[in-house]
Tab-separated table of C-alpha atoms and ligand atoms in Angstrom:
chain	number	residue	atom	x	y	z
A	281	MET	CA	95.485	122.626	87.300
A	282	GLU	CA	96.977	125.191	84.908
A	283	PHE	CA	98.161	128.728	85.560
A	284	THR	CA	97.879	131.387	82.854
A	285	LEU	CA	99.931	134.539	83.340
A	286	GLN	CA	99.560	137.739	81.392
A	287	PRO	CA	102.775	139.714	80.934
A	288	GLY	CA	103.479	142.699	83.168
A	289	GLY	CA	101.657	143.532	86.402
A	290	ARG	CA	102.475	145.201	89.705
A	291	VAL	CA	103.918	144.076	93.036
A	292	ASN	CA	102.681	146.249	95.903
A	293	GLY	CA	101.244	145.894	99.387
A	294	ARG	CA	101.736	143.897	102.573
A	295	ILE	CA	101.226	140.149	102.806
A	296	ARG	CA	101.916	137.281	105.153
A	297	VAL	CA	102.777	134.032	103.385
A	298	PRO	CA	101.814	130.708	105.043
A	299	GLY	CA	103.733	128.932	107.787
A	300	ASP	CA	107.171	127.423	107.432
A	301	LYS	CA	107.027	123.923	105.976
A	302	SER	CA	110.090	122.541	107.798
A	303	ILE	CA	108.872	123.790	111.184
A	304	SER	CA	105.294	122.617	110.531
A	305	HIS	CA	106.466	119.047	109.823
A	306	ARG	CA	108.638	118.987	112.924
A	307	SER	CA	105.927	120.447	115.172
A	308	VAL	CA	103.714	117.427	114.417
A	309	MET	CA	106.511	114.848	114.627
A	310	PHE	CA	107.883	116.105	117.940
A	311	GLY	CA	104.465	116.926	119.399
A	312	ALA	CA	103.282	113.388	118.608
A	313	ILE	CA	106.092	111.655	120.522
A	314	ALA	CA	106.173	114.200	123.371
A	315	ASP	CA	104.551	113.745	126.761
A	316	GLY	CA	101.538	116.023	127.163
A	317	VAL	CA	99.855	118.477	124.835
A	318	THR	CA	101.551	120.542	122.102
A	319	THR	CA	99.684	123.485	120.585
A	320	VAL	CA	100.721	124.948	117.243
A	321	ASP	CA	99.779	128.297	115.699
A	322	GLY	CA	100.575	129.232	112.097
A	323	PHE	CA	100.752	125.580	110.951
A	324	LEU	CA	101.133	125.291	107.162
A	325	GLU	CA	97.944	123.677	105.859
A	326	GLY	CA	99.753	122.487	102.733
A	327	GLU	CA	99.614	118.928	101.465
A	328	ASP	CA	103.144	118.006	102.577
A	329	ALA	CA	102.689	118.935	106.223
A	330	LEU	CA	99.188	117.403	106.150
A	331	CYS	CA	100.768	114.103	105.013
A	332	THR	CA	102.910	114.143	108.161
A	333	LEU	CA	99.833	114.918	110.253
A	334	LYS	CA	97.839	112.046	108.709
A	335	ALA	CA	100.768	109.655	109.200
A	336	PHE	CA	100.707	110.291	112.959
A	337	GLN	CA	96.919	110.031	113.096
A	338	ALA	CA	97.335	106.643	111.390
A	339	MET	CA	99.745	105.713	114.205
A	340	GLY	CA	97.145	106.496	116.859
A	341	VAL	CA	97.918	110.128	117.725
A	342	ASN	CA	94.924	112.337	118.483
A	343	ILE	CA	95.442	115.651	116.653
A	344	GLU	CA	92.750	118.366	116.640
A	345	GLY	CA	92.712	120.710	113.648
A	346	PRO	CA	94.132	122.220	111.594
A	347	ASP	CA	91.720	125.035	112.274
A	348	ASN	CA	93.013	128.294	110.813
A	349	GLY	CA	96.596	127.168	111.370
A	350	ARG	CA	95.938	125.903	114.905
A	351	LEU	CA	96.676	122.332	115.978
A	352	VAL	CA	96.285	120.619	119.316
A	353	ILE	CA	98.451	117.497	119.438
A	354	HIS	CA	97.872	115.021	122.255
A	355	GLY	CA	101.346	113.517	122.537
A	356	VAL	CA	101.536	109.764	123.098
A	357	GLY	CA	105.077	109.778	124.534
A	358	ARG	CA	108.220	108.351	122.966
A	359	ASP	CA	106.952	104.743	122.963
A	360	GLY	CA	103.254	105.403	122.429
A	361	LEU	CA	102.966	105.156	118.631
A	362	LYS	CA	100.877	102.257	117.308
A	363	ALA	CA	101.348	100.195	114.146
A	364	PRO	CA	99.418	101.809	111.267
A	365	ALA	CA	96.799	99.670	109.525
A	366	GLY	CA	98.599	99.982	106.164
A	367	PRO	CA	101.403	101.822	104.370
A	368	LEU	CA	101.833	105.512	105.187
A	369	TYR	CA	101.344	107.607	102.027
A	370	VAL	CA	103.433	110.788	102.240
A	371	GLY	CA	102.654	112.222	98.804
A	372	ASN	CA	105.280	114.633	97.431
A	373	SER	CA	107.045	115.103	100.753
A	374	GLY	CA	110.716	114.165	101.035
A	375	THR	CA	110.843	115.715	104.510
A	376	SER	CA	108.076	113.400	105.760
A	377	MET	CA	109.692	110.270	104.347
A	378	ARG	CA	113.252	110.995	105.438
A	379	LEU	CA	112.542	112.337	108.940
A	380	LEU	CA	109.929	109.676	109.638
A	381	ALA	CA	112.439	107.010	108.584
A	382	GLY	CA	114.627	108.112	111.511
A	383	LEU	CA	111.796	108.471	113.956
A	384	LEU	CA	110.281	105.083	113.054
A	385	ALA	CA	113.478	102.995	112.690
A	386	GLY	CA	113.513	102.124	116.406
A	387	GLN	CA	109.809	101.338	116.898
A	388	SER	CA	108.440	97.922	117.824
A	389	PHE	CA	106.348	97.625	114.622
A	390	ASP	CA	106.967	97.471	110.856
A	391	VAL	CA	106.095	100.494	108.686
A	392	THR	CA	106.124	101.061	104.933
A	393	MET	CA	106.097	104.555	103.426
A	394	THR	CA	105.095	105.335	99.845
A	395	GLY	CA	104.982	108.550	97.816
A	396	ASP	CA	103.800	110.135	94.583
A	397	GLU	CA	105.438	109.999	91.149
A	398	SER	CA	107.979	112.705	92.036
A	399	LEU	CA	108.925	111.327	95.470
A	400	ASN	CA	109.208	107.788	94.056
A	401	LYS	CA	112.174	108.971	91.951
A	402	ARG	CA	114.097	110.514	94.868
A	403	PRO	CA	117.105	108.924	96.628
A	404	MET	CA	116.431	107.249	99.990
A	405	GLU	CA	119.719	105.365	100.329
A	406	ARG	CA	121.100	108.532	101.956
A	407	VAL	CA	118.913	107.820	104.998
A	408	ALA	CA	118.884	104.015	104.741
A	409	LYS	CA	122.691	103.831	105.011
A	410	PRO	CA	123.173	105.599	108.384
A	411	LEU	CA	120.066	103.908	109.801
A	412	ARG	CA	121.489	100.488	108.908
A	413	GLU	CA	124.747	101.469	110.617
A	414	MET	CA	122.645	102.141	113.715
A	415	GLY	CA	121.208	98.613	113.514
A	416	ALA	CA	117.924	99.389	111.757
A	417	VAL	CA	116.502	97.034	109.146
A	418	VAL	CA	115.582	99.203	106.167
A	419	GLU	CA	114.331	98.071	102.778
A	420	THR	CA	114.082	100.380	99.773
A	421	GLY	CA	112.628	99.978	96.306
A	422	GLU	CA	114.749	99.608	93.179
A	423	GLY	CA	117.827	101.833	93.027
A	424	GLY	CA	117.409	102.978	96.632
A	425	ARG	CA	114.112	104.742	95.849
A	426	PRO	CA	110.759	104.525	97.708
A	427	PRO	CA	108.884	102.602	98.973
A	428	LEU	CA	110.788	102.527	102.238
A	429	THR	CA	110.121	99.789	104.786
A	430	LEU	CA	111.411	99.792	108.370
A	431	ARG	CA	111.317	96.510	110.275
A	432	GLY	CA	110.335	96.954	113.919
A	433	GLY	CA	111.861	95.489	117.049
A	434	GLN	CA	115.508	96.411	116.427
A	435	GLN	CA	117.596	97.899	119.236
A	436	LEU	CA	119.453	100.824	117.675
A	437	LYS	CA	122.895	101.983	118.750
A	438	GLY	CA	124.269	105.514	118.581
A	439	ILE	CA	126.755	106.385	115.825
A	440	ASP	CA	128.942	109.329	114.861
A	441	TYR	CA	127.785	110.044	111.330
A	442	VAL	CA	129.777	112.164	108.898
A	443	LEU	CA	127.245	113.436	106.362
A	444	PRO	CA	128.427	112.973	102.763
A	445	MET	CA	126.223	115.877	101.606
A	446	ALA	CA	124.834	119.050	103.201
A	447	SER	CA	121.333	117.809	104.026
A	448	ALA	CA	119.129	118.815	106.950
A	449	GLN	CA	116.844	115.893	106.178
A	450	VAL	CA	119.634	113.333	106.580
A	451	LYS	CA	120.977	115.102	109.687
A	452	SER	CA	117.493	115.184	111.225
A	453	CYS	CA	116.818	111.546	110.326
A	454	VAL	CA	119.944	110.373	112.154
A	455	LEU	CA	119.285	112.566	115.215
A	456	LEU	CA	115.663	111.361	115.471
A	457	ALA	CA	116.782	107.734	115.291
A	458	GLY	CA	119.289	108.674	118.013
A	459	ILE	CA	116.411	109.368	120.434
A	460	TYR	CA	115.627	105.626	120.245
A	461	ALA	CA	119.277	104.451	120.245
A	462	ASP	CA	121.643	103.363	123.018
A	463	GLY	CA	124.306	105.931	123.849
A	464	THR	CA	125.270	109.054	121.948
A	465	THR	CA	124.383	109.836	118.324
A	466	SER	CA	126.140	112.631	116.519
A	467	THR	CA	126.144	114.167	113.043
A	468	LEU	CA	128.897	116.153	111.378
A	469	GLU	CA	127.789	118.243	108.401
A	470	PRO	CA	130.044	119.467	105.554
A	471	ALA	CA	128.307	122.889	105.517
A	472	PRO	CA	125.653	124.503	107.735
A	473	THR	CA	122.104	123.374	106.921
A	474	ARG	CA	118.791	124.355	108.485
A	475	ASP	CA	118.909	123.681	112.203
A	476	HIS	CA	115.197	123.535	113.073
A	477	SER	CA	115.453	119.982	114.447
A	478	GLU	CA	118.215	120.959	116.861
A	479	ARG	CA	116.401	124.117	117.998
A	480	MET	CA	112.991	122.504	118.282
A	481	LEU	CA	114.176	119.385	120.127
A	482	GLN	CA	115.671	121.715	122.721
A	483	GLY	CA	112.342	123.592	122.778
A	484	PHE	CA	110.701	120.226	123.588
A	485	SER	CA	113.163	119.880	126.534
A	486	TYR	CA	115.293	117.277	124.719
A	487	PRO	CA	118.960	118.259	125.151
A	488	VAL	CA	120.965	118.577	121.928
A	489	THR	CA	124.580	119.709	121.974
A	490	VAL	CA	125.737	121.766	119.015
A	491	ASP	CA	129.454	122.378	118.604
A	492	GLY	CA	130.216	123.940	115.226
A	493	ALA	CA	129.268	121.448	112.533
A	494	LYS	CA	128.597	118.677	115.070
A	495	ALA	CA	125.209	117.991	116.685
A	496	SER	CA	124.854	115.279	119.357
A	497	LEU	CA	122.192	113.838	121.584
A	498	GLN	CA	121.802	110.971	124.056
A	499	GLY	CA	119.255	108.243	123.408
A	500	GLY	CA	116.545	107.342	125.864
A	501	GLY	CA	115.296	110.817	126.790
A	502	ARG	CA	111.749	112.146	126.614
A	503	LEU	CA	110.192	115.200	124.934
A	504	LYS	CA	107.780	117.529	126.741
A	505	GLY	CA	104.872	119.187	124.897
A	506	VAL	CA	105.172	122.926	124.198
A	507	HIS	CA	103.495	125.773	122.328
A	508	ILE	CA	104.883	126.471	118.837
A	509	ASP	CA	104.389	129.650	116.822
A	510	VAL	CA	105.318	128.897	113.192
A	511	PRO	CA	106.834	131.869	111.343
A	512	ALA	CA	105.946	132.585	107.709
A	513	ASP	CA	108.054	130.455	105.358
A	514	ILE	CA	111.023	132.329	103.886
A	515	SER	CA	110.988	129.769	101.054
A	516	SER	CA	107.471	130.919	100.086
A	517	ALA	CA	108.329	134.584	100.711
A	518	ALA	CA	111.265	134.170	98.294
A	519	PHE	CA	108.940	134.159	95.254
A	520	PHE	CA	107.632	137.563	96.298
A	521	MET	CA	111.120	138.881	97.138
A	522	VAL	CA	112.129	138.112	93.561
A	523	ALA	CA	108.803	139.419	92.196
A	524	ALA	CA	109.320	142.810	93.858
A	525	SER	CA	113.020	142.944	92.980
A	526	ILE	CA	112.386	142.552	89.221
A	527	THR	CA	109.281	144.767	88.853
A	528	PRO	CA	109.807	148.504	88.297
A	529	GLY	CA	107.873	150.533	90.889
A	530	ALA	CA	107.415	147.575	93.232
A	531	GLU	CA	107.306	147.933	97.010
A	532	LEU	CA	106.142	144.942	99.027
A	533	THR	CA	106.299	144.093	102.729
A	534	LEU	CA	106.416	140.450	103.754
A	535	GLU	CA	105.292	140.070	107.361
A	536	HIS	CA	106.539	137.763	110.130
A	537	VAL	CA	109.070	135.914	107.930
A	538	GLY	CA	111.372	133.373	109.575
A	539	ILE	CA	114.971	134.584	109.200
A	540	ASN	CA	116.827	131.720	110.860
A	541	PRO	CA	120.501	132.244	109.860
A	542	THR	CA	120.530	128.825	108.141
A	543	ARG	CA	117.708	129.935	105.791
A	544	ILE	CA	118.643	133.462	104.661
A	545	GLY	CA	120.727	132.677	101.586
A	546	VAL	CA	118.021	134.186	99.370
A	547	ILE	CA	118.348	137.555	101.119
A	548	ASN	CA	122.153	137.451	100.932
A	549	ILE	CA	122.165	136.459	97.249
A	550	LEU	CA	119.571	139.051	96.181
A	551	ARG	CA	121.504	141.748	98.045
A	552	ALA	CA	124.738	140.662	96.348
A	553	MET	CA	122.906	141.074	93.019
A	554	GLY	CA	121.974	144.646	93.979
A	555	GLY	CA	118.549	143.888	95.474
A	556	ASN	CA	116.907	146.374	97.831
A	557	LEU	CA	115.678	144.454	100.894
A	558	ASP	CA	115.057	145.977	104.336
A	559	VAL	CA	114.842	143.552	107.224
A	560	GLU	CA	112.872	145.312	109.972
A	561	ASN	CA	111.260	144.654	113.319
A	562	GLU	CA	113.469	141.656	114.141
A	563	ARG	CA	112.202	139.579	117.061
A	564	LEU	CA	112.443	136.067	118.501
A	565	VAL	CA	109.300	133.936	118.290
A	566	GLY	CA	109.514	130.585	120.063
A	567	GLY	CA	113.272	130.324	119.569
A	568	GLU	CA	113.209	131.324	115.875
A	569	PRO	CA	114.162	134.819	114.618
A	570	VAL	CA	111.391	136.545	112.663
A	571	ALA	CA	111.226	139.897	110.803
A	572	ASP	CA	109.180	141.972	108.366
A	573	ILE	CA	110.961	142.321	105.041
A	574	THR	CA	110.327	145.211	102.644
A	575	VAL	CA	111.514	144.663	99.088
A	576	ARG	CA	111.673	147.400	96.449
A	577	TYR	CA	112.497	147.214	92.762
A	578	ALA	CA	116.217	147.399	91.978
A	579	GLU	CA	118.300	146.930	88.864
A	580	LEU	CA	119.902	143.538	89.477
A	581	LYS	CA	123.296	142.456	88.190
A	582	GLY	CA	124.590	138.950	87.517
A	583	ILE	CA	127.015	137.439	90.070
A	584	ASP	CA	129.006	134.305	90.831
A	585	ILE	CA	126.904	132.890	93.657
A	586	PRO	CA	129.172	132.073	96.637
A	587	GLU	CA	129.096	128.309	97.269
A	588	ASP	CA	128.703	128.817	101.013
A	589	GLN	CA	125.266	130.313	100.321
A	590	VAL	CA	124.001	127.232	98.463
A	591	PRO	CA	122.691	125.189	101.436
A	592	LEU	CA	121.275	128.382	102.962
A	593	ALA	CA	119.163	129.022	99.834
A	594	ILE	CA	118.686	125.437	98.651
A	595	ASP	CA	114.924	125.703	98.023
A	596	GLU	CA	115.081	129.246	96.631
A	597	PHE	CA	117.054	128.643	93.411
A	598	PRO	CA	114.053	128.331	91.093
A	599	ALA	CA	113.050	131.864	92.163
A	600	LEU	CA	116.653	133.098	92.117
A	601	PHE	CA	117.131	131.822	88.537
A	602	ILE	CA	114.269	134.133	87.491
A	603	ALA	CA	116.075	137.017	89.219
A	604	ALA	CA	119.230	136.041	87.278
A	605	ALA	CA	117.282	136.031	83.979
A	606	CYS	CA	116.199	139.626	84.728
A	607	ALA	CA	119.662	140.791	85.844
A	608	LYS	CA	122.267	142.554	83.779
A	609	GLY	CA	125.074	140.168	82.853
A	610	ARG	CA	125.914	136.613	83.769
A	611	THR	CA	125.013	134.652	86.916
A	612	VAL	CA	126.992	131.501	87.659
A	613	LEU	CA	125.907	128.859	90.160
A	614	THR	CA	128.267	126.024	91.174
A	615	GLY	CA	128.319	123.478	94.011
A	616	ALA	CA	124.564	122.887	93.772
A	617	GLU	CA	124.288	119.289	92.497
A	618	GLU	CA	121.681	118.634	95.235
A	619	LEU	CA	119.252	120.653	93.081
A	620	ARG	CA	119.154	117.711	90.705
A	621	VAL	CA	117.446	115.482	93.321
A	622	LYS	CA	114.724	117.818	94.604
A	623	GLU	CA	111.017	117.498	93.706
A	624	SER	CA	112.352	117.640	90.125
A	625	ASP	CA	115.806	118.048	88.596
A	626	ARG	CA	115.649	121.780	89.256
A	627	ILE	CA	118.734	122.582	87.167
A	628	GLN	CA	117.425	120.912	84.013
A	629	VAL	CA	113.763	121.820	84.420
A	630	MET	CA	114.540	125.498	85.123
A	631	ALA	CA	117.045	125.633	82.241
A	632	ASP	CA	114.435	124.173	79.859
A	633	GLY	CA	111.823	126.728	80.923
A	634	LEU	CA	114.225	129.670	80.746
A	635	VAL	CA	115.392	128.644	77.277
A	636	ALA	CA	111.742	128.355	76.171
A	637	LEU	CA	111.288	131.959	77.336
A	638	GLY	CA	114.275	133.039	75.233
A	639	ILE	CA	116.958	133.208	77.931
A	640	ASP	CA	120.466	131.817	77.443
A	641	ALA	CA	120.634	129.280	80.305
A	642	GLN	CA	123.289	126.547	80.258
A	643	PRO	CA	122.967	123.734	82.786
A	644	THR	CA	126.197	122.275	84.243
A	645	PRO	CA	126.557	119.110	86.352
A	646	ASP	CA	126.468	121.123	89.599
A	647	GLY	CA	124.792	124.380	88.646
A	648	ILE	CA	123.844	126.691	85.817
A	649	VAL	CA	125.057	129.714	83.879
A	650	ILE	CA	122.344	132.281	83.115
A	651	GLU	CA	122.759	135.377	80.913
A	652	GLY	CA	120.263	138.072	81.786
A	653	GLY	CA	117.997	138.996	78.859
A	654	GLU	CA	114.486	139.584	77.589
A	655	MET	CA	111.765	136.972	78.137
A	656	GLY	CA	108.982	136.210	75.659
A	657	GLY	CA	106.153	133.794	76.429
A	658	ALA	CA	106.181	129.996	76.714
A	659	THR	CA	104.389	126.890	77.864
A	660	ILE	CA	106.111	125.415	80.918
A	661	ASN	CA	106.100	121.846	82.248
A	662	PRO	CA	107.048	122.028	85.947
A	663	HIS	CA	107.489	118.224	86.304
A	664	HIS	CA	105.287	117.992	89.419
A	665	ASP	CA	107.478	120.571	91.198
A	666	HIS	CA	105.646	123.293	93.141
A	667	ARG	CA	108.593	125.675	93.214
A	668	ILE	CA	109.137	125.510	89.430
A	669	ALA	CA	105.482	126.448	88.839
A	670	MET	CA	105.698	129.406	91.240
A	671	ALA	CA	109.047	130.613	89.860
A	672	PHE	CA	107.723	130.834	86.288
A	673	SER	CA	104.583	132.587	87.557
A	674	VAL	CA	106.837	135.356	88.883
A	675	ALA	CA	108.722	135.499	85.560
A	676	SER	CA	105.534	136.856	83.935
A	677	LEU	CA	106.192	140.228	85.583
A	678	ARG	CA	109.005	140.794	83.087
A	679	ALA	CA	107.854	138.593	80.182
A	680	HIS	CA	106.596	140.080	76.915
A	681	ASP	CA	103.995	137.410	76.225
A	682	THR	CA	101.676	134.962	77.981
A	683	ILE	CA	103.156	132.178	80.126
A	684	LEU	CA	101.084	128.999	80.427
A	685	ILE	CA	102.127	126.582	83.178
A	686	HIS	CA	100.713	123.045	83.110
A	687	ASP	CA	100.349	120.664	86.019
A	688	CYS	CA	100.350	123.158	88.913
A	689	ASP	CA	98.464	121.003	91.443
A	690	ASN	CA	101.555	120.505	93.561
A	691	VAL	CA	101.748	124.216	94.410
A	692	ALA	CA	99.329	123.182	97.169
A	693	THR	CA	102.071	121.075	98.781
A	694	SER	CA	103.801	124.161	100.186
A	695	PHE	CA	101.772	127.274	99.314
A	696	PRO	CA	98.025	126.581	99.065
A	697	ASN	CA	96.980	130.251	98.634
A	698	PHE	CA	99.777	131.247	96.230
A	699	VAL	CA	97.422	132.311	93.426
A	700	GLU	CA	95.275	134.447	95.749
A	701	LEU	CA	98.298	136.261	97.252
A	702	ALA	CA	99.947	136.682	93.835
A	703	LYS	CA	96.736	138.299	92.529
A	704	GLN	CA	96.442	140.480	95.616
A	705	VAL	CA	99.883	142.048	95.045
A	706	GLY	CA	99.250	142.582	91.324
A	707	ILE	CA	100.512	139.529	89.429
A	708	GLN	CA	98.142	138.765	86.522
A	709	ILE	CA	97.511	135.093	87.248
A	710	GLU	CA	94.480	132.894	86.606
A	711	LYS	CA	94.110	129.228	87.511
A	712	ARG	CA	92.072	126.662	85.611
A	713	PRO	CA	91.298	123.134	86.759
B	934	LIG	C1	114.296	120.304	104.475
B	934	LIG	C2	115.597	120.179	104.044
B	934	LIG	C3	116.022	120.418	102.661
B	934	LIG	C4	114.958	121.175	101.868
B	934	LIG	C5	113.580	120.654	102.103
B	934	LIG	C6	113.211	120.729	103.571
B	934	LIG	C7	113.969	120.036	105.895
B	934	LIG	O1	116.249	119.181	102.022
B	934	LIG	O2	115.274	121.144	100.491
B	934	LIG	O3	112.626	121.391	101.352
B	934	LIG	O4	112.866	120.396	106.355
B	934	LIG	O5	114.824	119.461	106.590
B	934	LIG	P1	117.699	118.455	102.041
B	934	LIG	O6	118.003	118.079	103.408
B	934	LIG	O7	117.514	117.252	101.137
B	934	LIG	O8	118.636	119.462	101.446
């Protein structure tokens, strides 16, 4: 699929973007191994979360839906999963592969997980290493990449794991393996990362102790089914926050957005750049803070992005780089080498696209330097990365010529109705198969 974007356009109205991807994955994983029924509203019907859902169906879990974002998961209990008939295909989804590796390392059966062209290039040694320390038998493909095979029948033991990088996927993997391990498992993270696993396990009545950067749990417990209300995904909302911030006359309200403190780097960074964002109607929904966010056009200025914001905005940098290209002056990002191992090398791929549009963008090993300027038109290759395709769609609002984006199929992994919502607010986007 290709997107064609005409330059200019408006950004006005009120929209609700789809459900949070991280919470949607976890709702299925935890609901599947819980005792009793878990109901989910607002589930993200994107390909990534659907891969997780299909993986559990393949392991014998009865899941009704998704029907308009509603799921009914008939939990099989912590030891109720069955060996799948073949490898589990998890598509583009790093979250599925890495969290499932933890959850499946202590099962009685063997499992192999495979992915698409993008996922097959991503590092899995980061989860294989702690799992092996726990006593799991884990095989990876060449260079520590997928496929990932877990050999069943191992008795895991709890470990205290010091994470070498700020990664919620690695933290979650170790904690999930800890449910099946003897004794206590703990993780110590170098910087705060999203804490949905810790919050949601507690919501499923599984005690998790959080003490600063350390999260611990005892093996051998059981989860109890619950009701989960999934907030709108701040990572999807981010494209529209940037769209409104860079478009003169814009005023857009994003409804019911999850504003978990470990996810709000995009709000903090846009505000530091001079963005005009009002966070209103704050409330707690199923243990997660949610708000309506109104964003109005503002003249942005370049900044040095504080490194402590990097893990809190880790998925939002493609969108933020577009904001930087539209800002006055220079934006400098450092401490973000993790961006090089996302669905694409987001530093290089974004730099290439920005340069094609006429922006001075210099990649560095752990970040980028972007000089704000004028954007022309270009043809963009998003390298199978949904967030690159959506970021350059938003750039059209300030471009002077047409932007053509190839290979946009993967937008459906996280934001299946992106084109429809973008059109609704006034972005001049057309898709072609
Ligand atoms: C996620 C964690 C992050 C993020 C990803 C979702 C999660 O990955 O980029 O989109 O749900 O735990 P890392 O843990 O690799 O930073």
